[in-house]
CSV table of C-alpha atoms in Angstrom, one decimal:
chain,number,residue,atom,x,y,z
A,996,UNK,CA,5.4,-0.9,8.8
A,997,UNK,CA,8.6,1.3,8.9
A,998,UNK,CA,8.1,5.0,8.9
A,999,UNK,CA,11.8,5.9,9.3
A,1000,UNK,CA,12.5,6.2,5.6
A,1001,UNK,CA,9.6,8.6,5.2
A,1002,UNK,CA,10.6,10.6,8.2
A,1003,UNK,CA,14.2,10.8,7.0
A,1004,UNK,CA,13.0,12.0,3.6
A,1005,UNK,CA,10.8,14.7,5.1
A,1006,UNK,CA,13.6,15.8,7.4
A,1007,UNK,CA,16.2,16.0,4.5
A,1008,UNK,CA,13.9,18.0,2.3
A,1009,UNK,CA,12.4,20.4,4.9
A,1010,UNK,CA,15.1,23.0,4.5
A,1011,UNK,CA,14.2,23.4,0.8
A,1012,UNK,CA,10.7,24.5,1.5
A,1013,UNK,CA,9.8,28.0,0.5
A,1014,UNK,CA,8.8,29.4,4.0
A,1015,UNK,CA,10.3,28.9,7.4
A,1016,UNK,CA,6.9,27.9,8.8
A,1017,UNK,CA,6.6,25.1,6.3
A,1018,UNK,CA,10.1,23.9,7.2
A,1019,UNK,CA,9.1,23.9,10.9
A,1020,UNK,CA,5.9,22.0,10.1
A,1021,UNK,CA,7.7,19.4,8.1
A,1022,UNK,CA,10.3,18.9,10.8
A,1023,UNK,CA,7.6,18.6,13.4
A,1024,UNK,CA,5.8,16.0,11.2
A,1025,UNK,CA,9.0,14.0,10.8
A,1026,UNK,CA,9.5,14.0,14.5
A,1027,UNK,CA,5.9,12.8,15.0
A,1028,UNK,CA,6.5,9.9,12.5
A,1029,UNK,CA,9.7,8.9,14.4
A,1030,UNK,CA,7.8,9.0,17.7
A,1031,UNK,CA,4.9,7.1,16.3
A,1032,UNK,CA,7.2,4.4,15.0
A,1033,UNK,CA,9.0,3.9,18.3
A,1034,UNK,CA,5.9,4.1,20.6
A,1035,UNK,CA,3.3,2.1,18.7
A,1036,UNK,CA,3.0,-1.1,16.7
A,1037,UNK,CA,1.8,0.1,13.3
A,1038,UNK,CA,-0.7,-2.0,11.4
A,1039,UNK,CA,-0.3,-3.0,7.8
A,1040,UNK,CA,-3.5,-3.6,5.9
A,1041,UNK,CA,-4.1,-5.7,2.8
A,1042,UNK,CA,-7.0,-4.8,0.6
A,1043,UNK,CA,-8.4,-7.2,-2.0
A,1044,UNK,CA,-10.0,-5.7,-5.1
A,1045,UNK,CA,-11.9,-8.0,-7.4
A,1046,UNK,CA,-12.7,-7.1,-11.0
A,1047,UNK,CA,-15.3,-8.7,-13.3
A,1048,UNK,CA,-16.3,-7.9,-16.8
A,1049,UNK,CA,-19.2,-9.4,-18.7
A,1050,UNK,CA,-17.3,-9.4,-21.9
A,1051,UNK,CA,-14.8,-12.0,-20.6
A,1052,UNK,CA,-11.5,-12.6,-18.9
A,1053,UNK,CA,-9.4,-10.5,-21.3
A,1054,UNK,CA,-11.5,-7.4,-20.5
A,1055,UNK,CA,-11.4,-8.2,-16.8
A,1056,UNK,CA,-7.6,-8.5,-17.0
A,1057,UNK,CA,-7.3,-5.2,-18.7
A,1058,UNK,CA,-9.5,-3.5,-16.1
A,1059,UNK,CA,-7.5,-5.0,-13.3
A,1060,UNK,CA,-4.3,-3.7,-14.9
A,1061,UNK,CA,-5.9,-0.3,-15.1
A,1062,UNK,CA,-6.9,-0.4,-11.5
A,1063,UNK,CA,-3.3,-1.4,-10.5
A,1064,UNK,CA,-1.9,1.5,-12.4
A,1065,UNK,CA,-4.3,3.9,-10.8
A,1066,UNK,CA,-3.4,2.6,-7.3
A,1067,UNK,CA,0.3,2.9,-8.2
A,1068,UNK,CA,-0.2,6.6,-9.0
A,1069,UNK,CA,-1.4,6.9,-5.4
A,1070,UNK,CA,1.7,5.1,-4.1
A,1071,UNK,CA,-0.3,2.0,-3.3
A,1072,UNK,CA,1.4,-1.3,-4.2
A,1073,UNK,CA,-1.0,-3.4,-6.2
A,1074,UNK,CA,-0.6,-6.6,-8.2
A,1075,UNK,CA,-2.9,-8.5,-10.6
A,1076,UNK,CA,-3.2,-12.1,-9.6
A,1077,UNK,CA,-3.5,-15.1,-11.9
A,1078,UNK,CA,-6.6,-17.3,-11.5
A,1079,UNK,CA,-5.3,-19.8,-8.9
A,1080,UNK,CA,-3.8,-17.1,-6.7
A,1081,UNK,CA,-6.9,-15.0,-6.9
A,1082,UNK,CA,-9.0,-18.0,-5.9
A,1083,UNK,CA,-6.7,-18.7,-2.9
A,1084,UNK,CA,-6.7,-15.0,-1.9
A,1085,UNK,CA,-10.5,-14.8,-2.0
A,1086,UNK,CA,-10.9,-18.1,0.0
A,1087,UNK,CA,-8.5,-16.7,2.6
A,1088,UNK,CA,-10.6,-13.5,2.9
A,1089,UNK,CA,-13.6,-15.7,3.9
A,1090,UNK,CA,-11.6,-17.4,6.7
A,1091,UNK,CA,-10.5,-14.7,9.2
A,1092,UNK,CA,-8.3,-17.1,11.2
A,1093,UNK,CA,-6.2,-18.1,8.2
A,1094,UNK,CA,-2.9,-16.6,7.2
A,1095,UNK,CA,-2.8,-14.6,3.9
A,1096,UNK,CA,-2.8,-16.6,0.8
A,1097,UNK,CA,0.2,-14.7,-0.6
A,1098,UNK,CA,3.6,-14.0,0.7
A,1099,UNK,CA,3.4,-10.6,2.3
A,1100,UNK,CA,7.2,-10.2,2.1
A,1101,UNK,CA,6.9,-10.3,-1.7
A,1102,UNK,CA,5.3,-6.8,-1.6
A,1103,UNK,CA,2.2,-5.6,-3.2
A,1104,UNK,CA,-1.4,-6.2,-2.5
A,1105,UNK,CA,-3.5,-8.5,-4.6
A,1106,UNK,CA,-6.5,-7.9,-6.7
């Protein structure tokens, strides 16, 4: 997980804050993020959300899309899986020694 982009953004925008104390706090936070990125190996978590609906697959698909949009509003990458991908992802969740069922470099978490 790379924090440098976030730290750079905070650093660039800090001078536009309405009070010098806020600017100082923002700059301190950016420095903290830079230090954290250089001194520690940050973890990246994957969360699997499953959605069911008694009314059928079309309703479940709609609910999954709504959940993905809600997560996106929180700046969380989310993706709705098709049936085979969802089955493989759930199977991988049950085997802690396996590698993820999806390509992590593709971005997004699976539901």
